[in-house]
Amino acid sequence: MSETYDFLFKFLVIGSAGTGKSCLLHQFIENKFKQDSNHTIGVEFGSRVVNVGGKTVKLQIWDTAGQERFRSVTRSYYRGAAGALLVYDITSRETYNALTNWLTDARTLASPNIVIILCGNKKDLDADREVTFLEASRFAQENELMFLETSALTGENVEEAFLKCARSIPNKIESGELDPERMGSGIQYGDASLRQIRQPRGSAAQTKQQCNC
Amino acid sequence: MSQRSERRGIHVDQSELLCKKGCGYYGNAAWQGLCSKCWRDEYQKARQRQIQDDWALAEKLQREEEAAYVSSHSSSQTQPPQSHSQHSLATFSKFEEKKTNEKTRKVTTVKKFFSPSSRTAPKKESHEAKTPSPSITRQSSIETDRVSRDFVEFLKTLHKPGREIHKHSRAFIDSMGNKKQDLSAEELSECVQDFYQGMSDRLLNHFKGSSEKVDRVMDQVEKYIMTRLYKSVFCPETSDDEKKDLATQHRIRALHWVTIQMLCVPVEEEIPEVSDSVVKAITDIIEMDSKRVPRDKLACITSCSKHIFNAIRVTKNEPASADDFLPTLIYIVLKANPPRLQSNIQYITRFCNPSRLMTGEDGYYFTNLCCAVAFIEKLDAQSLNLSPEDFERYMSGQASPRRQDDPAGWPQSGSRVNPVLTQIQHNLSVLSSLEKRQQQVIEGAQSLEAELTEWQESVAREVQEILERYPLDIKPRASAIDAENVENDRLPPPLQPQVFAG
């Protein structure tokens, strides 16, 4: 919280257990694979400040439990999330087949306009691949998701996945699909002056001002 | 009543530095314009008044209960002389009009409370009724005073905005004091959240470009307000928090048999450091109930979670993930059975600054705790990878996962619902088994002792027989050859070697 930033985005990392969700998180936050960080003090709660379109954005990333038996009780994670990484394991068809359920939960519980990127993790284990790039790419296209194959081990595409997601959020704000003023949009201002600048533009903001009066 | 209201309305003005009492000494803003001596006197008077009011209220409630016990129409017959009592009665009537069920429950509670004391002598009644008030009042008032002083000291650093904040906060607390009887828990929550939002917006205008400063001020505001309101808004009577607390407590107690293996918890409690972290996590989650400010309660949850992560890290020798964290948190909650768990969760949800709950580290761990509690409530056989039959047997207490190793030792007949009795039966069975084993050890020891004695005797006897069968003749000792021989003169002289020339 000591770092200054213009925006704060709440991100989720969702997907079945064992797909490497926390490895992706650690790779993005610490730039190292989990196995290599045995003796470091782990950053259980992930956040990192990045630059998006000239603005400093703090990404606050929530790791979630992926076991099937917890699925019905982990819905409160989604409240107020602006973006999500939907992770499956390319060497496990079972984790790919579960994507539809995760996607439904995300769009129902967070927001229909939540920004989601599909991540096929463990790309370094191509010899054991069970899900082809083409198949997953088609699934992403049909569901209007961005798609990348990543490797938390080598770090390939990990940063790109988060940044690609983060870059899409300002676009959605401008197009009106995401309303930062609404509580629960997952976006918070870090700077009050920025909020004042933004308020007059939106008609919703003006309506809110009238309500305040 | 009117005097109290007037004192609260005193406006602190810089030009009026002297004590309000006119005693000639300088006053202090922290003491509402009074000097230290007058403030102490005033404070004592307020406490005395509070004690008397509590006592009068207790007496009134007792009279009402007795009247209700005798007749159902006692409320119309009773005519309280004091205006304060009149006001309470009016409030009670209004309360009665709104919530019939709540009234029934309250009357039952009052009846239970006074039922034993109605049989004792009048002196003891008044003594017992009066005793709890001073200590409770003293403790809460001391804490409230400290928080108030801290708040005022903090606001001094802000100068003019600080005075505005103080004014608004006190006005809000006064209005809440008036409303609390009539509003439901959700309505109270909305009032507090609206106040936070309004205060935050006002502060954003003052501290342009510094959200960090706004956050710090809001933390202090929350601390001040919720400390003052805690008694009336935590587990309010208008809600079913208490019922949920008992249900959750009972549920967790019934699940005492759940093991680490069933939850797939990646924690090895045999390791001392891991065991230590588990104990600390349990302590933290239990301590949550002792805090008053939502932020402090969240700090307990966060500290608990960090100890859990440490336990997982030491066990697995790698950083933990959420796949590991949630089942471990569930396990900790089951072992801790924290007091008033639902009330605390509801209190945090209703009255915490909302920006902290949906984002931020505290919000993340609090969300996980809510998930853990929801899971415990919905837990079934499938959740633990058990068969429904096994699950039912464990829940009813007639079977235990640990006792499956020794099925013969446990009688299958009868269904014992009470887990305590089940445990006692189990303990008696174990003690009986231990007694038998000890008896066997004692018998073995005695047998071994007898065998040792017999062996010793038999060996002695055999040696004796051999000695009798083959008597040993010892011949006289022969003298050494080199001993001095008295007959040496008979021998010829020793031969001398002769050397022959070549």
XYZ file of C-alpha atoms in Angstrom:
715
model
C 0.000 0.000 0.000
C 3.000 2.294 0.369
C 3.528 2.385 -3.416
C 1.561 5.059 -5.224
C -0.588 4.029 -8.148
C -3.390 5.405 -10.278
C -5.625 2.335 -10.340
C -5.986 -0.884 -8.435
C -7.330 -3.938 -10.263
C -8.475 -7.066 -8.469
C -7.503 -10.208 -10.371
C -8.410 -13.827 -9.826
C -6.491 -16.930 -10.796
C -9.037 -19.703 -11.203
C -8.973 -23.253 -12.512
C -8.748 -26.844 -11.342
C -6.343 -27.915 -8.628
C -2.834 -28.754 -9.713
C -2.870 -26.753 -12.945
C -0.152 -24.446 -11.667
C -2.172 -21.416 -10.615
C 0.077 -20.482 -7.724
C 3.186 -21.194 -9.813
C 1.967 -18.656 -12.346
C 1.342 -16.183 -9.550
C 4.779 -16.693 -8.037
C 6.439 -16.460 -11.429
C 4.705 -13.163 -12.130
C 5.336 -11.652 -8.703
C 8.838 -12.952 -8.045
C 10.093 -13.930 -11.507
C 11.007 -17.409 -10.367
C 9.517 -20.863 -10.315
C 8.158 -22.264 -7.082
C 10.738 -25.028 -6.861
C 13.550 -22.501 -7.014
C 12.222 -20.506 -4.095
C 12.467 -23.059 -1.317
C 14.242 -20.788 1.069
C 12.689 -17.439 0.302
C 9.914 -15.972 2.363
C 6.978 -16.623 0.087
C 4.662 -13.829 -0.925
C 1.385 -15.578 -0.229
C -0.641 -12.534 -1.152
C 0.294 -11.292 -4.593
C 0.349 -7.747 -5.810
C 2.518 -5.956 -8.311
C 2.540 -2.502 -9.854
C 2.735 -2.347 -13.649
C 2.462 0.353 -16.290
C -0.563 0.240 -18.553
C -1.084 2.939 -21.140
C 0.936 5.476 -19.210
C -0.885 4.809 -15.946
C 0.515 2.948 -12.973
C -1.786 0.075 -12.115
C -1.567 -2.104 -9.040
C -2.633 -5.658 -9.815
C -3.941 -7.421 -6.745
C -4.030 -11.114 -7.543
C -6.120 -13.568 -5.573
C -5.103 -17.207 -5.744
C -8.093 -19.517 -5.351
C -8.631 -23.110 -4.261
C -9.411 -25.264 -7.263
C -10.623 -28.515 -5.712
C -14.053 -29.558 -6.936
C -15.403 -29.982 -3.412
C -14.726 -26.323 -2.627
C -16.355 -24.948 -5.755
C -19.747 -24.270 -4.218
C -18.310 -22.313 -1.293
C -15.607 -20.266 -3.025
C -17.988 -17.914 -4.794
C -17.185 -14.952 -2.599
C -13.754 -14.793 -4.204
C -15.368 -13.407 -7.331
C -16.961 -10.391 -5.724
C -15.401 -7.267 -7.108
C -13.003 -8.912 -9.556
C -12.101 -6.975 -12.690
C -10.109 -9.693 -14.402
C -9.358 -13.395 -14.203
C -6.814 -15.889 -15.434
C -8.561 -19.135 -16.300
C -5.904 -21.827 -16.071
C -5.860 -25.380 -17.353
C -3.064 -27.927 -17.729
C -2.273 -28.899 -21.334
C -1.206 -32.355 -20.125
C -4.541 -32.992 -18.404
C -7.709 -33.133 -20.455
C -9.741 -33.256 -17.258
C -8.687 -29.725 -16.342
C -9.585 -28.552 -19.849
C -13.017 -30.175 -19.684
C -13.761 -28.287 -16.450
C -13.235 -24.892 -18.064
C -16.891 -24.429 -18.937
C -17.908 -24.611 -15.281
C -15.237 -22.139 -14.229
C -16.235 -19.766 -16.985
C -19.893 -19.889 -16.012
C -19.022 -19.173 -12.382
C -16.813 -16.246 -13.294
C -19.331 -14.540 -15.535
C -22.215 -15.191 -13.173
C -20.574 -14.281 -9.883
C -18.156 -11.516 -10.797
C -19.555 -9.572 -13.719
C -20.668 -10.459 -17.235
C -17.979 -8.103 -18.473
C -15.110 -9.476 -16.445
C -11.946 -9.669 -18.527
C -10.841 -13.296 -18.818
C -7.765 -14.763 -20.418
C -7.450 -18.500 -20.952
C -4.045 -19.921 -20.025
C -2.859 -23.348 -21.080
C -0.094 -23.922 -18.555
C 2.845 -26.371 -18.496
C 3.770 -25.635 -22.094
C 7.240 -27.001 -21.362
C 5.722 -30.505 -21.086
C 4.756 -30.584 -24.752
C 5.650 -34.275 -25.021
C 2.770 -35.113 -22.663
C 0.310 -32.761 -24.315
C -3.332 -33.877 -24.279
C -5.003 -30.652 -25.443
C -3.971 -29.116 -28.744
C -3.388 -25.419 -29.192
C -5.954 -25.317 -31.969
C -8.667 -26.897 -29.885
C -8.176 -24.519 -26.988
C -7.880 -21.564 -29.320
C -11.235 -22.434 -30.827
C -12.794 -22.720 -27.372
C -11.425 -19.296 -26.489
C -12.780 -17.790 -29.670
C -16.236 -19.256 -29.148
C -16.387 -17.838 -25.615
C -14.793 -14.487 -26.424
C -11.691 -15.120 -24.329
C -8.115 -14.151 -24.906
C -5.840 -17.162 -25.092
C -2.189 -17.876 -24.370
C -0.176 -20.972 -23.635
C 2.203 -20.422 -20.753
C 4.935 -22.136 -18.811
C 5.390 -21.193 -15.186
C 8.610 -23.209 -15.220
C 10.310 -21.255 -17.985
C 8.342 -18.052 -17.472
C 7.173 -18.023 -21.061
C 4.107 -15.830 -21.627
C 3.459 -15.460 -17.895
C 3.950 -11.723 -17.762
C 2.212 -11.324 -21.114
C -0.866 -13.084 -19.766
C -1.308 -10.699 -16.853
C -0.410 -7.604 -18.834
C -2.707 -8.513 -21.706
C -5.534 -8.836 -19.235
C -4.632 -5.575 -17.543
C -4.490 -3.711 -20.853
C -8.007 -4.776 -21.750
C -9.584 -3.271 -18.657
C -9.086 0.421 -19.536
C -10.601 -0.287 -22.947
C -13.677 -1.720 -21.319
C -13.879 1.274 -19.029
C -13.863 3.636 -21.990
C -16.493 1.637 -23.831
C -18.713 1.645 -20.758
C -18.714 -2.090 -20.185
C -16.978 -1.641 -16.830
C -18.037 1.160 -14.527
C -15.307 2.071 -12.027
C -17.768 4.096 -9.989
C -19.869 1.089 -9.155
C -18.770 -0.674 -6.014
C -17.674 -4.182 -6.853
C -16.232 -3.424 -10.272
C -12.831 -4.422 -8.941
C -11.300 -1.087 -9.826
C -10.232 1.447 -7.255
C -8.634 4.813 -7.705
C -5.302 5.382 -6.106
C -5.364 9.103 -6.739
C -8.241 11.395 -5.858
C -7.434 13.970 -8.523
C -7.823 11.333 -11.214
C -11.274 10.564 -9.905
C -12.290 14.200 -10.096
C -11.110 14.411 -13.675
C -13.022 11.309 -14.658
C -16.287 12.101 -12.900
C -17.712 14.803 -15.230
C -17.373 12.623 -18.317
C -19.805 9.875 -17.444
C -23.535 10.480 -17.304
C -23.785 7.908 -14.551
C -21.387 9.959 -12.470
C -23.522 13.049 -12.908
C -26.594 11.116 -11.891
C -24.728 9.954 -8.834
C -23.793 13.516 -8.011
C -27.423 14.538 -8.150
C -28.313 11.678 -5.861
C -25.687 12.838 -3.415
C -27.357 16.248 -3.328
C -31.181 12.994 30.763
C -31.314 16.585 29.630
C -28.072 17.344 31.440
C -26.309 14.506 29.636
C -27.579 15.706 26.290
C -26.435 19.231 27.051
C -22.942 18.081 27.994
C -22.578 16.182 24.736
C -23.520 19.299 22.824
C -20.751 21.414 24.296
C -18.863 23.125 21.487
C -15.135 23.467 21.965
C -14.058 27.002 21.154
C -10.480 28.181 21.197
C -11.351 31.492 22.782
C -12.849 29.815 25.829
C -9.764 28.360 27.423
C -10.930 28.462 31.001
C -12.664 25.600 32.693
C -16.399 25.558 32.049
C -17.096 25.178 35.722
C -15.609 28.595 36.358
C -13.144 27.325 38.914
C -10.442 29.547 37.462
C -8.164 26.869 36.048
C -7.581 26.248 32.350
C -9.719 23.670 30.611
C -8.643 20.982 28.151
C -10.332 19.915 24.940
C -9.728 16.276 25.801
C -11.831 16.817 28.909
C -14.563 18.709 27.098
C -13.487 22.107 28.291
C -13.046 21.141 31.932
C -9.910 21.092 34.036
C -8.613 17.768 35.262
C -10.215 18.038 38.696
C -13.654 19.050 37.461
C -13.467 16.424 34.744
C -12.734 13.771 37.319
C -15.681 14.893 39.411
C -17.945 14.943 36.376
C -16.774 11.519 35.298
C -17.454 10.084 38.730
C -20.947 11.561 38.702
C -21.602 10.098 35.258
C -20.482 6.670 36.411
C -22.620 6.841 39.523
C -25.590 7.849 37.420
C -24.909 5.002 35.023
C -24.745 2.492 37.849
C -27.967 3.771 39.349
C -29.680 3.668 35.968
C -28.572 0.082 35.399
C -29.778 -0.913 38.813
C -33.122 0.805 38.345
C -33.539 -0.864 34.959
C -32.762 -4.275 36.430
C -35.311 -3.733 39.180
C -37.894 -2.577 36.691
C -37.319 -5.611 34.495
C -37.662 -7.863 37.503
C -40.923 -6.224 38.506
C -42.215 -6.605 34.978
C -41.239 -10.251 34.939
C -42.952 -10.918 38.265
C -46.075 -9.103 37.119
C -46.074 -11.025 33.831
C -45.645 -14.233 35.782
C -48.684 -13.459 37.937
C -50.881 -11.940 35.264
C -50.700 -11.368 31.528
C -52.131 -7.868 31.810
C -49.469 -6.486 34.131
C -48.125 -3.909 31.657
C -51.303 -1.831 31.721
C -51.593 -1.970 35.508
C -48.038 -0.858 36.213
C -47.630 2.903 36.330
C -43.954 3.861 36.654
C -43.444 7.226 38.335
C -40.113 8.238 36.753
C -39.924 9.874 33.340
C -36.945 7.689 32.452
C -38.966 4.576 33.119
C -41.823 6.072 31.150
C -39.508 6.549 28.199
C -38.254 2.978 28.463
C -41.800 1.692 28.599
C -42.740 3.697 25.530
C -39.736 2.296 23.706
C -40.673 -1.177 24.823
C -44.217 -0.742 23.536
C -42.917 0.470 20.204
C -40.550 -2.461 20.092
C -43.456 -4.764 20.886
C -45.549 -3.398 18.050
C -42.842 -4.091 15.494
C -41.551 -7.496 16.456
C -43.899 -9.838 18.275
C -41.555 -12.781 17.965
C -38.635 -10.806 19.300
C -40.733 -9.698 22.250
C -41.633 -13.294 23.016
C -37.990 -14.282 22.912
C -36.965 -11.333 25.056
C -39.607 -12.072 27.674
C -38.409 -15.650 27.790
C -34.849 -14.446 28.238
C -35.854 -12.065 31.010
C -37.880 -14.799 32.658
C -34.919 -17.149 32.626
C -32.649 -14.473 33.979
C -34.807 -13.569 36.953
C -36.361 -16.939 37.650
C -33.726 -18.099 40.187
C -33.374 -14.739 41.910
C -37.105 -14.353 42.490
C -36.932 -17.078 45.112
C -34.194 -15.439 47.201
C -34.543 -12.715 49.810
C -35.000 -9.079 48.703
C -31.592 -8.023 50.041
C -29.751 -10.659 48.077
C -31.770 -9.752 45.017
C -30.697 -6.142 45.057
C -27.114 -7.110 45.865
C -26.841 -9.646 43.056
C -28.543 -7.387 40.564
C -26.202 -4.564 41.417
C -22.939 -6.505 41.462
C -22.256 -7.121 37.732
C -22.855 -3.536 36.631
C -19.847 -1.687 38.071
C -17.124 -3.992 36.766
C -18.614 -4.297 33.291
C -19.249 -0.579 33.083
C -15.797 0.210 34.402
C -14.030 -2.050 31.936
C -15.875 -0.881 28.842
C -15.793 2.762 29.849
C -12.044 2.669 30.438
C -11.448 1.259 26.980
C -13.906 3.692 25.423
C -12.222 6.603 27.155
C -8.790 5.526 25.973
C -9.992 5.219 22.378
C -11.700 8.602 22.602
C -8.528 10.239 23.885
C -6.439 8.570 21.171
C -8.910 9.733 18.550
C -8.835 13.328 19.765
C -5.037 13.315 19.904
C -4.872 11.968 16.364
C -7.311 14.565 15.034
C -5.336 17.413 16.583
C -2.639 16.830 13.999
C -5.167 17.560 11.248
C -6.253 20.954 12.644
C -9.447 22.300 11.095
C -10.541 19.140 9.224
C -9.902 17.206 12.429
C -12.469 19.260 14.313
C -15.003 18.689 11.569
C -14.349 14.955 11.625
C -14.771 14.873 15.373
C -18.041 16.782 15.190
C -19.466 14.534 12.500
C -18.339 11.372 14.260
C -19.903 12.351 17.550
C -23.118 13.443 15.866
C -23.260 10.090 14.105
C -22.741 8.159 17.336
C -25.493 10.143 19.032
C -27.904 9.484 16.188
C -27.034 5.798 16.240
C -27.687 5.730 19.974
C -31.193 6.990 19.313
C -31.865 4.636 16.428
C -30.423 1.363 17.618
C -33.591 0.078 19.243
C -35.679 0.456 16.120
C -33.355 -0.617 13.314
C -32.553 -4.094 12.119
C -28.967 -5.277 11.773
C -28.969 -4.592 8.037
C -30.272 -1.071 8.561
C -27.593 -0.389 11.164
C -25.036 -1.645 8.678
C -26.317 0.680 5.976
C -26.122 3.670 8.329
C -22.509 2.896 9.168
C -21.543 2.236 5.557
C -23.208 5.464 4.443
C -21.276 7.328 7.109
C -18.002 5.782 5.942
C -18.759 6.702 2.351
C -19.702 10.269 3.197
C -16.695 10.752 5.448
C -14.390 9.258 2.823
C -15.758 11.541 0.099
C -15.349 14.575 2.333
C -11.785 13.596 3.172
C -10.902 13.098 -0.483
C -11.721 16.741 -1.021
C -9.502 17.779 1.856
C -6.516 15.562 1.138
C -6.241 15.897 -2.616
C -3.839 13.407 -4.098
C -3.259 11.393 -0.943
C -5.403 8.286 -0.632
C -2.938 6.901 1.892
C -3.725 9.733 4.285
C -7.440 9.210 3.769
C -7.020 5.524 4.610
C -5.226 6.331 7.839
C -7.897 8.779 8.929
C -10.650 6.334 8.030
C -8.948 3.665 10.140
C -9.041 5.991 13.134
C -12.657 6.931 12.481
C -13.644 3.277 12.258
C -11.795 2.516 15.475
C -13.505 5.337 17.367
C -16.995 4.681 16.063
C -17.034 0.907 16.356
C -15.544 0.943 19.845
C -18.368 3.200 20.938
C -21.073 1.242 19.134
C -19.750 -2.282 19.747
C -22.004 -3.122 22.651
C -25.171 -2.302 20.767
C -24.335 -3.536 17.274
C -22.378 -6.733 17.904
C -24.714 -9.722 17.859
C -27.819 -7.487 18.071
C -31.028 -8.897 19.490
C -32.901 -8.019 16.319
C -30.807 -10.523 14.369
C -30.400 -14.277 14.574
C -26.626 -14.085 15.044
C -26.747 -15.795 18.421
C -28.728 -18.696 17.026
C -26.261 -19.108 14.194
C -23.351 -18.978 16.631
C -24.755 -21.869 18.612
C -25.558 -23.847 15.473
C -22.037 -23.383 14.119
C -20.456 -24.194 17.467
C -22.486 -27.371 17.725
C -21.695 -28.280 14.129
C -17.952 -27.893 14.640
C -18.086 -29.885 17.843
C -19.915 -32.670 16.015
C -17.127 -32.725 13.420
C -14.330 -33.305 15.913
C -13.566 -36.638 14.223
C -12.514 -35.110 10.896
C -8.854 -35.869 10.226
C -6.074 -34.221 8.261
C -6.172 -37.066 5.749
C -9.856 -36.578 4.989
C -9.328 -32.913 4.150
C -6.044 -33.552 2.291
C -4.293 -31.038 4.530
C -0.591 -30.748 3.601
C 0.572 -30.243 7.173
C 2.833 -32.600 9.121
C 2.163 -31.895 12.789
C 4.979 -34.191 13.899
C 7.454 -31.458 12.984
C 7.880 -29.147 16.014
C 7.928 -25.932 14.000
C 4.785 -26.967 12.129
C 3.018 -27.926 15.333
C 3.981 -24.570 16.803
C 2.535 -22.711 13.802
C -0.696 -24.694 14.064
C -1.059 -23.790 17.734
C -0.438 -20.120 16.988
C -2.972 -20.159 14.160
C -5.591 -21.648 16.471
C -4.786 -19.047 19.128
C -5.163 -16.208 16.635
C -8.552 -17.318 15.356
C -9.836 -17.752 18.912
C -8.538 -14.303 19.846
C -10.636 -12.682 17.124
C -13.660 -12.487 19.424
C -11.760 -10.446 22.019
C -11.249 -7.518 19.629
C -13.788 -4.744 19.180
C -12.662 -2.918 16.057
C -13.345 -4.713 12.749
C -9.816 -3.961 11.607
C -8.381 -5.661 14.689
C -10.545 -8.708 14.106
C -9.290 -8.846 10.531
C -5.724 -8.598 11.820
C -6.332 -11.761 13.871
C -7.585 -13.572 10.774
C -4.590 -12.393 8.754
C -2.145 -13.455 11.454
C -3.831 -16.857 11.664
C -3.547 -17.254 7.896
C 0.121 -16.357 7.861
C 0.860 -19.006 10.482
C -1.011 -21.505 8.318
C 1.084 -20.579 5.302
C 4.202 -21.030 7.411
C 3.085 -24.497 8.517
C 2.450 -25.517 4.906
C 5.742 -24.068 3.718
C 7.754 -25.935 6.329
C 5.919 -29.183 5.622
C 6.197 -29.059 1.842
C 9.433 -27.068 1.652
C 7.894 -24.804 -0.969
C 5.505 -21.840 -0.920
C 1.881 -22.737 -0.357
C -0.921 -22.284 -2.852
C -4.602 -21.661 -2.329
C -5.262 -25.316 -3.165
C -3.347 -26.101 0.042
C -4.421 -23.107 2.108
C -8.202 -23.474 2.164
C -8.340 -27.084 3.439
C -5.789 -26.207 6.095
C -7.826 -23.205 7.221
C -10.875 -25.457 7.443
C -8.883 -27.837 9.621
C -7.769 -24.997 11.903
C -11.338 -23.728 12.291
C -12.514 -27.239 13.159
C -9.822 -27.613 15.804
C -10.264 -24.116 17.248
C -14.078 -23.847 17.267
C -13.757 -20.051 17.664
C -16.274 -18.369 19.975
C -19.153 -16.469 18.332
C -17.772 -17.197 14.896
C -20.870 -16.200 12.921
C -21.406 -13.022 14.930
C -17.843 -11.964 14.269
C -18.124 -12.644 10.550
C -21.400 -10.738 10.342
C -20.007 -7.862 12.379
C -16.993 -7.540 10.083
C -19.173 -7.776 6.984
C -21.606 -5.140 8.233
C -19.350 -2.589 9.857
C -15.891 -2.812 8.324
C -14.734 -0.147 5.902
C -15.829 -1.882 2.670
C -12.764 -0.952 0.648
C -10.719 -3.249 2.853
C -12.954 -6.281 2.416
C -13.162 -6.686 -1.333
C -9.516 -6.011 -2.035
C -6.389 -6.139 0.015
C -4.670 -8.811 2.030
C -7.132 -8.711 4.927
C -10.039 -9.040 2.517
C -8.443 -12.041 0.852
C -7.977 -13.925 4.107
C -11.419 -12.924 5.375
C -12.948 -14.252 2.155
C -11.156 -17.541 2.694
C -12.514 -17.737 6.236
C -16.048 -17.225 4.910
C -15.421 -20.017 2.399
C -14.137 -22.289 5.169
C -17.192 -21.693 7.353
C -19.556 -22.209 4.420
C -17.802 -25.475 3.622
C -18.105 -26.674 7.230
C -21.833 -25.960 7.180
C -22.373 -27.871 3.921
C -19.891 -30.649 4.641
C -21.107 -34.119 3.691
C -19.757 -37.587 2.982
C -18.748 -36.773 -0.567
C -16.793 -33.724 0.564
C -14.536 -35.986 2.616
C -14.411 -38.879 0.131
C -16.311 -41.086 2.565
C -19.214 -43.429 2.062
C -22.533 -42.156 3.428
C -22.605 -45.051 5.893
C -19.202 -44.200 7.329
C -20.087 -40.518 7.496
C -23.264 -41.238 9.447
C -21.473 -43.529 11.858
C -18.831 -40.892 12.549
C -21.431 -38.168 12.967
C -23.563 -40.214 15.351
C -20.495 -40.961 17.440
C -20.770 -44.721 17.358
C -17.608 -45.028 15.330
C -14.358 -43.158 15.016
C -11.730 -43.164 12.270
C -8.978 -43.909 14.758
C -10.878 -46.813 16.334
C -11.249 -48.620 13.027
C -7.841 -50.153 13.625
C -9.313 -52.187 16.472
C -12.896 -53.062 15.505
C -13.147 -56.058 17.816
C -12.465 -53.921 20.827
C -15.541 -51.775 20.308
C -19.070 -53.086 20.786
C -21.301 -52.422 17.807
C -24.563 -52.655 19.692
C -26.563 -49.562 20.508
C -26.485 -46.086 19.053
C -24.982 -43.457 21.312
C -25.907 -39.973 20.265
C -24.018 -38.100 22.960
C -20.388 -37.666 21.849
C -19.235 -37.176 25.436
C -20.751 -40.458 26.558
C -19.265 -42.109 23.502
C -15.870 -40.792 24.447
C -16.307 -41.994 28.030
C -17.294 -45.446 26.813
C -14.252 -45.474 24.590
C -11.984 -44.386 27.416
C -13.389 -47.050 29.734
C -12.783 -49.638 27.054
C -9.202 -48.496 26.613
C -8.614 -48.500 30.368
C -9.998 -52.023 30.635
C -7.697 -53.169 27.860
C -4.736 -51.525 29.544
C -5.636 -53.166 32.851
C -5.664 -56.597 31.213
C -2.334 -55.990 29.570
C -0.849 -54.812 32.838
C -2.161 -57.955 34.542
C -0.475 -60.074 31.889
C 2.788 -58.220 32.391
C 2.615 -58.794 36.152
C 1.926 -62.508 35.697
C 4.781 -62.777 33.237
C 7.097 -61.074 35.687
C 6.109 -63.437 38.500
C 6.557 -66.467 36.248
C 9.988 -65.248 35.209
C 10.980 -64.752 38.833
C 9.930 -68.328 39.717
C 11.820 -69.726 36.741
C 14.977 -67.897 37.748
C 14.841 -69.285 41.275
C 14.206 -72.807 40.056
C 17.056 -72.660 37.572
C 19.489 -71.529 40.233
C 18.474 -74.405 42.527
C 18.644 -77.021 39.778
C 22.141 -75.950 38.789
C 23.322 -76.203 42.422
C 21.721 -79.607 42.796
C 23.382 -81.040 39.664
C 26.797 -79.841 40.732
C 26.328 -81.540 44.098
C 25.412 -84.858 42.449
C 28.471 -84.808 40.246
C 30.692 -84.178 43.223
C 29.215 -87.163 45.096
C 29.492 -89.506 42.096
C 33.138 -88.821 41.306
C 35.060 -88.074 44.527
C 38.255 -86.201 43.919
C 41.512 -87.646 45.397
C 44.162 -85.056 45.809
C 47.668 -86.572 45.943
C 50.315 -85.032 48.153
C 52.133 -82.271 46.471
C 55.435 -83.197 44.801
C 58.352 -81.028 45.791
C 59.983 -78.922 43.202
C 63.031 -80.311 41.606
C 65.128 -77.308 42.337
C 64.297 -77.150 46.007
C 67.142 -77.438 48.470
C 67.957 -81.098 48.677
C 69.429 -82.274 51.910
C 70.834 -85.439 50.181
C 72.859 -83.390 47.760
C 76.174 -84.838 49.021
C 75.328 -88.330 47.592
C 75.342 -87.134 44.033
C 78.474 -87.214 41.986
C 80.087 -83.939 41.155
C 78.660 -82.214 38.077
C 80.216 -83.057 34.774
C 82.498 -80.435 33.486
C 82.685 -79.961 29.741
C 86.083 -80.873 28.392
C 87.575 -78.911 25.600
C 89.494 -81.111 23.159
C 92.163 -79.521 21.050
C 91.393 -79.545 17.337
